[in-house]
Amino acid sequence: MALKRGLSGRNSGNVCCYSILVLVFCSFLAPLIFFVGRAVYTSTSIDNNDFSTTTSTQVSSFVKEKILAKSNTNNAEGNKWNQIAAFVRTEISRGIQDDLVDDDHSQFHTPAILARRQLRERRCEKCAAALVKQDDEVTVKLENAALEHSKSADSAVLGKYSIWRKENGNENTDSKVHLMRDQMIMARVYISIATMKKKPRLAQELQKQLKESQHALGEAIYDADLTRSAHEKIKSMDQVLSKAKEQLYDCNLVTGKLRAILQSADEQVRSLKRQSTFLSQLAAKTIPNGIHCLSMRLAIDYYLLPPEKRKFPRSENLENPSLFHYALFSDNVLAASVVVNSTIMNAKEPAKHVFHLVTDKLNFGAMNMWFLLNPPGKATIHVENVDEFKWLNSSYCPVLRQLESAAMKEYYFKGSHSTTLSAGSSNLKYRNPKYLSMLNHLRFYLPQIYPKLDKILFLDDDIVVQKDLTGLWSVNLHEKVNGAVETCGESFHRFDKYLNFSNPHIAKNFDPNACGWAYGMNIFDLKEWKKRDITGIYHKWQNMNEDRVLWKLGTLPPGLMTFYGLTHPLDKSWHVLGLGYSPSIDGSEIENAAVIHYNGNMKPWLELAMTKYKSYWTKYIKFDHPYIRTCKLGE
């Protein structure tokens, strides 16, 4: 300001001189002054703007780095840092602006400008000192926290050996067991490398320590299961591994050996998975000793009865279309008894229910004897032998002709040709006797078996009835033949899961995204069945599948094809599936279901049944029954 005032005084005293000079030289100097001044101003502005932008960017970057570096501290610390950063940013910005203003109005530095710059420099020094002090305080706090944590750490895991695990030093549950397993993996790696590099002594030392660690670990899963010697084995193994690391460690070699171990473990998992699949399929197709015992004892006692005592009462109800008729095809006495008992116990009018039970020749006597000894209250029951259906022969029934062929038996019951896990599992699945039993295919001949009936409810023998089912007979099927619960979601259990859509006959006649439905509880309109010749449609597709090009064995794929466009979806609460394979079915769904279905390998009468679902089935078994006690079925 003093400079401006001085300049102003001189200008007032020499107005005339300047005026004369301007008038004389105006024509020569004005253009030159304009262009030179314009260039100088533009250059200065650009330089100042560049400086302002660069400096602002640096300040912003500096502040961000400091804030991020302290973002993990507590809220109070973070607030302090935000305040300091804001102060620094304000001060430096203010200094930049002042410098630009001074430079715009002056071509040299006055004492006032220098004084302001010195003041700003002192402020920045104080701010930097505050930052350093704050950083030192936070560092000290972090160090103290780390020291406190180290005091509380479990000394048992100190010195843990591992070059790839990130959780070193973590106080994980059962850390000793995990550590021993890691040590044994690394021991195997170094044994291989030591052998390759011809260091037999080190390899022997590692092998010896590996055996001792394996013995100490045993079958332990939790730290509490470890023996007292485990801690010493961990230390000994750690020393040997440290020695091996000094002599043998090579990143590429260790990585390669670990990958080889991983691949070997993967192959073992595949092998075990295949064995598990085989064993589960084997268990699913076998009959427990208790049920076999029950069947044999009942059969012996049945054939000791005189013929007049082998008849069931109320036989006049068997062809009465006004009653509620059930079809049940089974060779399992205990399973059939649960289906009948659960249905009757939950029926509002048991006297109106009629059970048509068909079994094979081997179990015919046992099935009769059981229901003669345990009649279903006022309900009607009738047992038939499928081998006595003379009309059911290979000339009429294509599936029977196929099942009797040697080629079919060779294909499905000799799995030596399987070369992959998926193919082997598929073959194992179909090595179940039910696929060779006509009991499994009788569902396509209901009008032939029961010609006088109008409607019939088909039930599998692995279901449990929990509510009265009479409402199903009043469901309007809208001129459809089959009433069933659909099983598909957004991308599963649709037609392409069951049928071969690479075959033109399948691709031309069916939608791959059509929704599948469940066998196990189906209400069939037998009048519509006859009208649409459903059995004839089934025969047509079965004949076309002579070489198994449309689907594999089973009744659901041909059922989907036969009843395509003829199935009415029932409310899902009528029929809940999956109790034989899925452990995650919602409990409320099971409780609210009219019928629950143990479809899958884990049948409720097998030891591999899921415990959480088994009580729904066992509640309908009379474990105090003499035959059941004798055969130890309650154990």
XYZ file of C-alpha atoms in Angstrom:
635
model
C 0.000 0.000 0.000
C 2.915 2.331 0.734
C 4.239 1.597 -2.685
C 0.914 2.518 -4.260
C 0.704 5.776 -2.337
C 4.242 6.723 -3.483
C 3.454 6.035 -7.027
C 0.257 8.074 -6.769
C 2.169 11.174 -5.483
C 4.681 11.150 -8.230
C 1.977 10.785 -10.819
C 0.093 13.926 -9.561
C 3.211 16.107 -9.798
C 4.208 15.173 -13.260
C 0.904 14.987 -15.084
C 1.868 17.467 -17.718
C 5.167 15.805 -18.555
C 3.590 12.468 -18.887
C 0.777 13.862 -21.004
C 3.242 15.443 -23.466
C 5.263 12.229 -23.648
C 2.155 10.166 -24.240
C 0.969 12.439 -27.029
C 4.397 12.394 -28.705
C 5.077 8.663 -28.548
C 1.513 7.292 -28.561
C 1.501 6.530 -32.222
C 4.732 4.496 -31.928
C 4.657 2.843 -28.506
C 0.947 2.011 -27.975
C 0.804 -1.021 -30.246
C 4.105 -2.326 -28.925
C 3.071 -1.864 -25.267
C -0.290 -3.602 -25.882
C 1.144 -6.734 -27.425
C 4.081 -7.059 -25.020
C 1.844 -6.530 -21.970
C -0.666 -9.029 -23.249
C 2.004 -11.674 -23.687
C 3.484 -11.074 -20.234
C 0.070 -11.211 -18.544
C -0.931 -14.400 -20.331
C 2.348 -16.119 -19.460
C 2.114 -15.104 -15.830
C -1.514 -16.219 -15.557
C -0.748 -19.595 -17.081
C 2.231 -20.119 -14.802
C 0.239 -19.094 -11.740
C -2.689 -21.305 -12.664
C -0.372 -24.234 -13.237
C 1.260 -23.602 -9.905
C -2.104 -23.295 -8.180
C -3.379 -26.547 -9.736
C -0.203 -28.480 -9.027
C 0.087 -27.243 -5.472
C -3.578 -27.880 -4.725
C -3.221 -31.401 -6.066
C -0.166 -32.010 -3.919
C -1.895 -30.663 -0.830
C -4.986 -32.743 -1.508
C -2.887 -35.877 -2.036
C -0.893 -35.156 1.103
C -4.009 -34.673 3.243
C -5.690 -37.789 1.816
C -2.625 -39.919 2.544
C -2.479 -38.763 6.128
C -6.204 -39.240 6.684
C -6.176 -42.735 5.148
C -3.123 -43.681 7.163
C -5.005 -42.903 10.347
C -8.457 -44.082 9.279
C -8.134 -47.237 11.362
C -7.647 -45.328 14.622
C -10.517 -44.522 16.929
C -13.041 -41.795 16.233
C -11.373 -39.222 18.481
C -8.044 -39.656 16.710
C -9.744 -39.455 13.343
C -11.449 -36.173 14.255
C -8.147 -34.643 15.330
C -6.545 -35.631 12.062
C -9.427 -34.197 10.088
C -9.045 -30.883 11.910
C -5.294 -30.758 11.344
C -5.653 -31.681 7.694
C -8.287 -29.021 7.172
C -6.081 -26.418 8.842
C -3.102 -27.314 6.655
C -5.190 -27.244 3.522
C -6.677 -23.824 4.462
C -3.352 -22.266 5.325
C -1.559 -23.433 2.234
C -4.455 -22.453 -0.011
C -4.557 -19.037 1.594
C -0.841 -18.625 1.020
C -1.144 -19.606 -2.606
C -3.950 -17.111 -3.149
C -2.023 -14.304 -1.438
C 1.042 -15.045 -3.533
C -0.971 -14.921 -6.699
C -2.547 -11.588 -5.724
C 0.827 -10.052 -4.859
C 2.437 -11.338 -8.024
C -0.405 -9.984 -10.146
C 0.038 -6.437 -8.788
C 3.759 -6.238 -8.350
C 6.879 -7.098 -10.283
C 9.060 -7.378 -7.166
C 8.755 -8.456 -3.506
C 8.123 -5.752 -0.956
C 8.898 -6.144 2.780
C 5.187 -6.644 3.474
C 4.975 -9.605 1.083
C 8.116 -11.171 2.550
C 6.707 -10.742 6.071
C 3.486 -12.503 5.146
C 5.393 -15.387 3.573
C 7.536 -15.782 6.668
C 4.402 -15.868 8.816
C 2.888 -18.591 6.634
C 6.083 -20.615 6.753
C 6.086 -20.505 10.556
C 2.461 -21.661 10.600
C 3.271 -24.576 8.287
C 6.210 -25.556 10.471
C 3.928 -25.661 13.513
C 1.395 -27.724 11.563
C 4.068 -30.196 10.419
C 5.321 -30.516 13.990
C 1.773 -31.269 15.130
C 1.471 -33.933 12.449
C 4.726 -35.579 13.486
C 3.741 -35.491 17.132
C 0.333 -36.970 16.345
C 1.953 -39.717 14.253
C 4.342 -40.574 17.083
C 1.469 -40.775 19.588
C -0.534 -43.140 17.380
C 2.532 -45.314 16.752
C 3.192 -45.604 20.473
C -0.443 -46.580 21.107
C -0.322 -49.270 18.410
C 2.930 -50.648 19.796
C 1.499 -50.782 23.303
C -1.620 -52.565 22.036
C 0.540 -55.113 20.206
C 2.572 -55.746 23.367
C -0.602 -56.307 25.394
C -1.889 -58.728 22.748
C 1.368 -60.664 22.731
C 1.181 -61.142 26.484
C -2.202 -62.828 26.179
C -1.213 -65.022 23.197
C -1.072 -68.786 23.644
C 2.552 -69.800 23.906
C 1.679 -73.209 22.469
C 1.476 -71.774 18.979
C 4.606 -69.645 19.181
C 7.120 -70.712 16.607
C 4.385 -72.105 14.375
C 5.914 -73.291 11.112
C 4.091 -72.391 7.944
C 5.116 -70.552 4.810
C 1.754 -70.174 3.142
C -0.898 -69.844 5.852
C -1.864 -66.270 6.611
C -3.332 -66.995 10.014
C 0.027 -67.410 11.791
C -0.351 -66.383 15.370
C -4.135 -66.302 15.303
C -5.839 -67.803 18.275
C -7.961 -70.171 16.210
C -10.079 -72.895 17.716
C -8.254 -76.236 17.755
C -5.121 -74.539 16.423
C -2.857 -77.400 17.536
C -4.696 -79.933 15.376
C -4.560 -77.607 12.362
C -0.898 -76.882 12.999
C 0.019 -80.567 13.183
C -1.782 -81.255 9.923
C 0.035 -78.371 8.240
C 3.360 -79.613 9.565
C 2.713 -83.101 8.213
C 1.898 -81.704 4.783
C 5.140 -79.738 4.696
C 7.051 -82.785 5.985
C 5.788 -84.801 3.011
C 6.860 -81.996 0.675
C 10.384 -81.864 2.088
C 10.719 -85.659 2.178
C 10.082 -85.683 -1.553
C 12.523 -82.821 -2.189
C 15.192 -84.369 0.075
C 14.905 -87.660 -1.787
C 15.173 -85.853 -5.111
C 18.253 -83.897 -3.986
C 19.876 -87.041 -2.538
C 19.826 -86.117 1.131
C 18.749 -89.439 2.655
C 19.559 -88.531 6.273
C 17.325 -85.501 6.235
C 14.605 -87.500 4.464
C 14.826 -90.233 7.134
C 14.691 -87.651 9.906
C 11.607 -86.065 8.362
C 9.999 -89.477 7.821
C 10.592 -90.455 11.442
C 9.154 -87.195 12.735
C 6.163 -87.542 10.361
C 5.302 -90.981 11.770
C 5.567 -89.699 15.330
C 3.294 -86.746 14.556
C 0.782 -89.024 12.848
C 0.766 -91.288 15.889
C 0.354 -88.313 18.243
C -2.481 -86.836 16.148
C -4.290 -90.140 15.664
C -7.990 -89.600 15.015
C -8.108 -86.309 16.911
C -10.376 -83.597 15.536
C -10.237 -81.187 18.479
C -7.329 -80.000 20.595
C -8.943 -81.644 23.595
C -8.542 -85.028 21.893
C -4.754 -84.715 21.597
C -2.407 -86.673 23.834
C 0.051 -84.987 26.181
C 2.926 -85.738 23.834
C 1.376 -83.687 21.012
C 2.926 -80.425 22.185
C 6.425 -81.926 22.188
C 5.845 -83.412 18.747
C 4.870 -79.981 17.434
C 8.131 -78.501 18.709
C 10.221 -81.382 17.370
C 8.571 -81.205 13.967
C 9.061 -77.453 13.886
C 12.800 -77.878 14.447
C 13.124 -80.506 11.721
C 11.091 -78.432 9.265
C 13.216 -75.351 9.996
C 16.314 -77.407 9.258
C 14.771 -78.711 6.047
C 13.766 -75.219 5.019
C 17.350 -73.956 5.376
C 18.716 -76.786 3.243
C 15.960 -77.490 0.739
C 13.594 -74.578 0.364
C 12.953 -73.590 -3.210
C 9.761 -71.718 -4.061
C 9.133 -73.461 -7.377
C 9.836 -76.933 -5.970
C 7.656 -76.430 -2.881
C 4.817 -75.015 -4.977
C 5.009 -77.941 -7.378
C 4.981 -80.509 -4.568
C 2.008 -78.828 -2.892
C 0.126 -78.886 -6.186
C 0.922 -82.570 -6.552
C -0.393 -83.238 -3.034
C -3.543 -81.251 -3.848
C -4.101 -83.221 -7.032
C -3.571 -86.510 -5.192
C -6.047 -85.438 -2.500
C -8.558 -84.514 -5.198
C -8.235 -87.967 -6.761
C -8.754 -89.569 -3.358
C -11.895 -87.489 -2.836
C -13.212 -88.623 -6.210
C -12.510 -92.242 -5.363
C -14.173 -91.929 -1.964
C -17.139 -90.184 -3.526
C -17.604 -93.044 -5.948
C -17.341 -95.566 -3.132
C -19.857 -93.552 -1.112
C -22.239 -93.492 -4.072
C -21.908 -97.230 -4.510
C -22.481 -97.933 -0.812
C -25.497 -95.624 -0.613
C -27.028 -97.260 -3.692
C -26.254 -100.663 -2.249
C -27.869 -99.747 1.055
C -30.899 -98.285 -0.713
C -31.656 -101.498 -2.593
C -31.137 -103.869 0.327
C -33.731 -104.997 2.826
C -32.727 -104.679 6.493
C -32.553 -107.940 8.408
C -35.432 -106.887 10.650
C -37.831 -106.354 7.738
C -36.663 -109.582 6.085
C -37.263 -111.409 9.371
C -40.725 -109.852 9.671
C -41.678 -110.875 6.147
C -40.508 -114.462 6.569
C -42.274 -115.003 9.897
C -45.525 -113.512 8.626
C -45.382 -115.610 5.444
C -44.858 -118.842 7.391
C -47.814 -118.107 9.676
C -50.037 -117.079 6.763
C -49.617 -120.356 4.903
C -50.375 -122.232 8.117
C -53.811 -120.607 8.216
C -56.793 -122.515 6.792
C -58.128 -120.956 3.531
C -61.343 -119.653 5.126
C -59.325 -117.442 7.510
C -57.295 -115.803 4.767
C -60.113 -113.533 3.563
C -60.591 -109.855 4.375
C -63.965 -108.417 5.344
C -66.027 -105.877 3.400
C -64.979 -107.139 -0.040
C -68.152 -105.540 -1.484
C -66.487 -102.118 -1.155
C -63.695 -102.960 -3.590
C -65.624 -101.822 -6.695
C -67.797 -99.119 -5.148
C -66.889 -95.886 -7.042
C -68.484 -93.675 -4.386
C -65.761 -94.552 -1.844
C -62.188 -93.269 -1.605
C -59.871 -95.752 -3.287
C -56.078 -95.972 -2.900
C -53.571 -97.903 -5.002
C -50.411 -99.047 -3.214
C -47.792 -101.245 -4.923
C -45.086 -102.484 -2.547
C -42.903 -105.418 -1.507
C -42.094 -103.875 1.895
C -44.483 -104.998 4.629
C -43.400 -102.440 7.211
C -43.492 -99.536 4.745
C -46.954 -100.510 3.488
C -48.218 -100.719 7.060
C -47.062 -97.153 7.749
C -48.845 -95.833 4.647
C -52.116 -97.524 5.593
C -51.885 -96.698 9.316
C -51.053 -93.032 8.768
C -53.869 -92.637 6.228
C -56.497 -94.207 8.471
C -55.351 -92.450 11.643
C -55.736 -89.056 9.933
C -58.965 -89.851 8.027
C -62.198 -88.230 9.128
C -64.322 -91.174 7.931
C -62.105 -94.311 7.864
C -65.012 -96.548 6.813
C -65.110 -94.853 3.398
C -61.491 -95.644 2.556
C -60.495 -98.646 0.440
C -56.874 -99.823 0.001
C -55.878 -101.827 -3.052
C -52.478 -103.298 -2.263
C -50.452 -105.206 -4.888
C -47.232 -107.044 -4.032
C -45.070 -109.777 -5.514
C -45.234 -113.537 -5.022
C -42.485 -113.545 -2.386
C -44.261 -111.076 -0.088
C -47.872 -111.944 -0.839
C -48.308 -114.171 2.225
C -46.544 -111.735 4.577
C -48.594 -108.757 3.376
C -51.870 -110.642 3.824
C -50.911 -111.908 7.260
C -49.911 -108.493 8.544
C -53.220 -106.861 7.656
C -55.206 -109.857 8.832
C -53.540 -109.473 12.219
C -53.685 -105.650 12.097
C -56.839 -104.668 10.185
C -57.101 -100.916 9.361
C -60.120 -100.288 11.547
C -63.320 -99.903 9.561
C -61.462 -99.334 6.326
C -61.347 -101.952 3.556
C -58.155 -103.585 2.358
C -57.390 -106.061 -0.388
C -54.011 -107.644 -1.257
C -53.214 -109.012 -4.734
C -50.272 -110.811 -6.309
C -48.861 -109.139 -9.435
C -47.783 -112.518 -10.785
C -51.446 -113.523 -11.031
C -52.237 -110.714 -13.512
C -52.263 -112.984 -16.559
C -52.991 -110.146 -18.950
C -49.695 -108.500 -17.904
C -47.309 -110.331 -20.231
C -44.447 -109.469 -22.570
C -46.657 -109.561 -25.663
C -48.883 -106.799 -24.217
C -46.445 -104.874 -22.070
C -43.327 -103.538 -23.852
C -41.482 -102.701 -20.653
C -41.877 -106.279 -19.453
C -40.452 -107.510 -22.711
C -37.503 -105.135 -22.344
C -36.878 -106.018 -18.707
C -36.716 -109.687 -19.590
C -34.089 -109.136 -22.279
C -30.485 -110.074 -21.578
C -29.244 -106.844 -23.164
C -31.142 -104.733 -20.643
C -29.777 -106.670 -17.695
C -26.255 -106.526 -19.106
C -26.446 -102.764 -19.611
C -27.785 -101.834 -16.209
C -26.383 -104.452 -13.900
C -22.787 -104.815 -15.047
C -21.022 -101.534 -14.409
C -17.546 -102.609 -15.531
C -17.877 -100.511 -18.678
C -18.087 -97.288 -16.648
C -15.006 -95.146 -17.098
C -15.990 -91.946 -15.324
C -17.414 -91.059 -11.948
C -20.629 -89.652 -13.408
C -21.212 -92.689 -15.601
C -20.460 -95.027 -12.723
C -22.852 -93.211 -10.431
C -25.553 -93.335 -13.086
C -25.161 -97.083 -13.466
C -25.118 -97.601 -9.721
C -28.352 -95.673 -9.445
C -30.097 -97.983 -11.872
C -28.774 -101.182 -10.314
C -31.811 -101.270 -8.075
C -34.187 -104.262 -8.156
C -37.193 -101.963 -8.353
C -36.292 -101.178 -11.979
C -36.709 -104.857 -12.852
C -39.920 -105.229 -10.855
C -43.265 -104.814 -12.556
C -44.555 -103.334 -9.297
C -42.771 -100.174 -10.333
C -44.595 -100.029 -13.680
C -48.126 -100.962 -12.582
C -48.977 -97.270 -12.224
C -49.461 -97.145 -16.014
C -52.132 -99.879 -15.917
C -54.557 -98.568 -13.271
C -57.708 -98.789 -15.457
C -56.816 -102.372 -16.410
C -56.367 -103.353 -12.735
C -59.421 -101.434 -11.453
C -61.895 -101.263 -14.382
C -64.921 -100.344 -12.222
C -63.415 -97.279 -10.543
C -63.680 -93.638 -11.682
C -60.904 -92.094 -9.590
C -58.033 -93.522 -7.596
C -55.267 -92.031 -5.446
C -51.876 -93.551 -6.119
C -49.441 -93.661 -3.150
C -45.795 -94.725 -2.997
C -44.722 -96.891 -0.069
C -42.130 -94.356 1.133
C -44.679 -91.707 2.098
C -46.415 -90.763 5.350
C -49.945 -89.308 5.395
C -50.434 -86.538 7.964
C -53.873 -85.158 7.088
C -57.223 -86.291 5.751
C -56.900 -86.783 1.983
C -60.552 -86.947 0.983
C -60.383 -83.393 -0.402
C -58.327 -84.688 -3.327
C -61.319 -86.513 -4.792
C -63.198 -83.193 -5.098
C -60.322 -81.322 -6.829
C -61.357 -80.159 -10.291
C -58.726 -81.558 -12.665
C -60.165 -79.548 -15.597
C -60.407 -82.608 -17.845
C -56.810 -83.550 -17.098
C -55.899 -87.120 -16.188
C -53.257 -86.647 -13.502
C -53.313 -84.379 -10.455
C -49.792 -83.924 -9.049
C -47.538 -81.458 -7.268
C -45.014 -79.767 -9.542
C -41.378 -80.100 -8.530
C -39.516 -77.610 -10.697
C -38.024 -74.294 -9.719
C -36.376 -71.739 -11.952
C -33.778 -74.071 -13.435
C -34.201 -77.579 -12.077
C -36.503 -80.591 -12.329
C -37.689 -79.591 -15.774
C -38.108 -81.933 -18.716
C -34.544 -81.521 -19.965
C -33.327 -83.084 -16.728
C -35.055 -86.377 -17.503
C -35.289 -86.662 -21.285
C -32.733 -86.751 -24.110
C -33.497 -83.600 -26.102
C -30.770 -84.373 -28.614
C -33.173 -86.977 -29.963
C -35.502 -85.475 -32.604
C -38.566 -87.328 -31.292
C -38.101 -85.690 -27.897
C -37.150 -82.259 -29.238
C -40.148 -82.167 -31.587
C -42.809 -83.188 -29.070
C -41.779 -81.670 -25.733
C -40.706 -78.369 -24.238
C -37.357 -78.729 -22.406
C -38.457 -76.065 -19.909
C -41.769 -77.760 -19.104
C -42.198 -78.287 -15.386
C -41.749 -81.755 -13.936
C -44.061 -83.200 -11.327
C -43.857 -85.841 -8.618
C -44.929 -89.440 -8.502
C -45.796 -90.605 -5.008
C -49.183 -89.013 -4.437
C -51.243 -88.674 -7.606
C -54.978 -88.451 -8.079
C -55.939 -90.090 -11.411
C -59.212 -89.620 -13.287
C -59.639 -93.098 -14.750
C -62.538 -92.043 -17.007
C -60.356 -89.446 -18.748
C -57.533 -91.985 -18.751
C -59.574 -94.416 -20.810
C -60.921 -91.684 -23.067
C -57.415 -90.481 -23.969
C -55.879 -93.976 -24.078
C -53.077 -93.088 -21.665
C -51.789 -96.659 -21.527
C -51.532 -96.686 -25.336
C -49.482 -93.464 -25.252
C -47.201 -95.032 -22.673
C -46.747 -98.131 -24.819
C -45.860 -95.998 -27.855
C -43.050 -94.185 -26.049
C -41.854 -97.336 -24.327
C -41.535 -99.121 -27.671
C -39.534 -96.210 -29.066
C -37.143 -96.448 -26.113
C -36.113 -100.027 -26.847
C -32.457 -98.972 -27.136
C -32.650 -96.470 -24.244
C -32.176 -93.476 -26.535
C -35.011 -91.384 -25.062
C -34.454 -91.950 -21.331
C -32.875 -94.415 -18.960
C -34.743 -96.801 -16.708
C -37.350 -95.421 -14.361
C -40.996 -94.469 -14.349
C -40.846 -90.690 -14.000
C -39.457 -89.916 -17.511
C -42.113 -91.971 -19.324
C -44.693 -90.577 -16.916
C -43.737 -87.015 -17.851
C -44.075 -87.906 -21.517
C -47.291 -89.889 -21.173
C -49.107 -87.240 -19.128
C -47.609 -84.271 -21.013
C -50.269 -81.579 -21.179
C -52.607 -83.793 -19.149
C -51.394 -83.000 -15.625
C -53.162 -80.584 -13.307
C -50.874 -78.960 -10.684
C -51.943 -79.473 -7.089
C -51.177 -77.117 -4.243
C -47.693 -77.867 -2.888
C -48.995 -78.361 0.653
C -50.550 -81.640 -0.474
C -47.194 -83.271 -1.095
C -43.736 -82.315 0.281
C -40.796 -84.225 -1.143
C -37.102 -84.664 -0.392
C -37.028 -86.294 3.036
C -34.883 -89.061 1.600
C -32.090 -86.820 0.309
C -32.385 -83.183 1.421
C -31.384 -82.158 4.962
C -32.644 -78.598 4.544
C -36.416 -78.925 4.256
C -38.193 -76.317 6.340
C -39.849 -77.820 9.420
C -43.022 -75.791 8.950
C -43.413 -77.195 5.414
C -43.236 -80.725 6.788
C -45.684 -80.013 9.592
C -48.216 -78.405 7.237
C -47.969 -81.049 4.500
C -50.741 -83.556 3.900
C -48.210 -86.105 2.623
C -44.445 -86.214 3.187
C -42.310 -88.238 0.831
C -38.974 -89.951 1.597
C -37.935 -90.036 -2.049
C -34.226 -90.642 -2.401
C -31.826 -93.239 -1.012
C -32.238 -92.406 2.674
C -35.423 -94.334 3.291
C -36.799 -94.130 6.842
C -36.474 -97.901 7.386
C -32.728 -97.825 6.609
C -29.891 -97.019 8.976
C -28.710 -94.243 6.684
C -32.027 -92.381 7.082
C -31.761 -88.789 8.264
C -32.465 -88.761 11.999
C -34.267 -85.409 11.922
C -37.004 -86.827 9.653
C -37.259 -90.376 10.973
C -39.744 -89.677 13.785
C -42.445 -88.681 11.290
C -42.349 -92.272 10.025
C -41.696 -94.297 13.195
C -44.664 -92.761 15.025
C -46.949 -95.006 12.961
C -45.155 -98.250 13.845
C -46.342 -100.431 16.735
C -43.006 -101.350 18.256
C -44.696 -103.398 20.974
C -46.151 -105.729 18.347
C -44.945 -109.337 18.953
C -43.620 -109.791 15.403
C -41.758 -106.455 15.486
C -40.283 -107.225 18.909
C -39.191 -110.681 17.776
C -37.437 -109.287 14.714
C -35.837 -106.464 16.802
C -37.113 -103.733 14.541
C -37.262 -101.251 17.406
C -33.517 -101.382 18.043
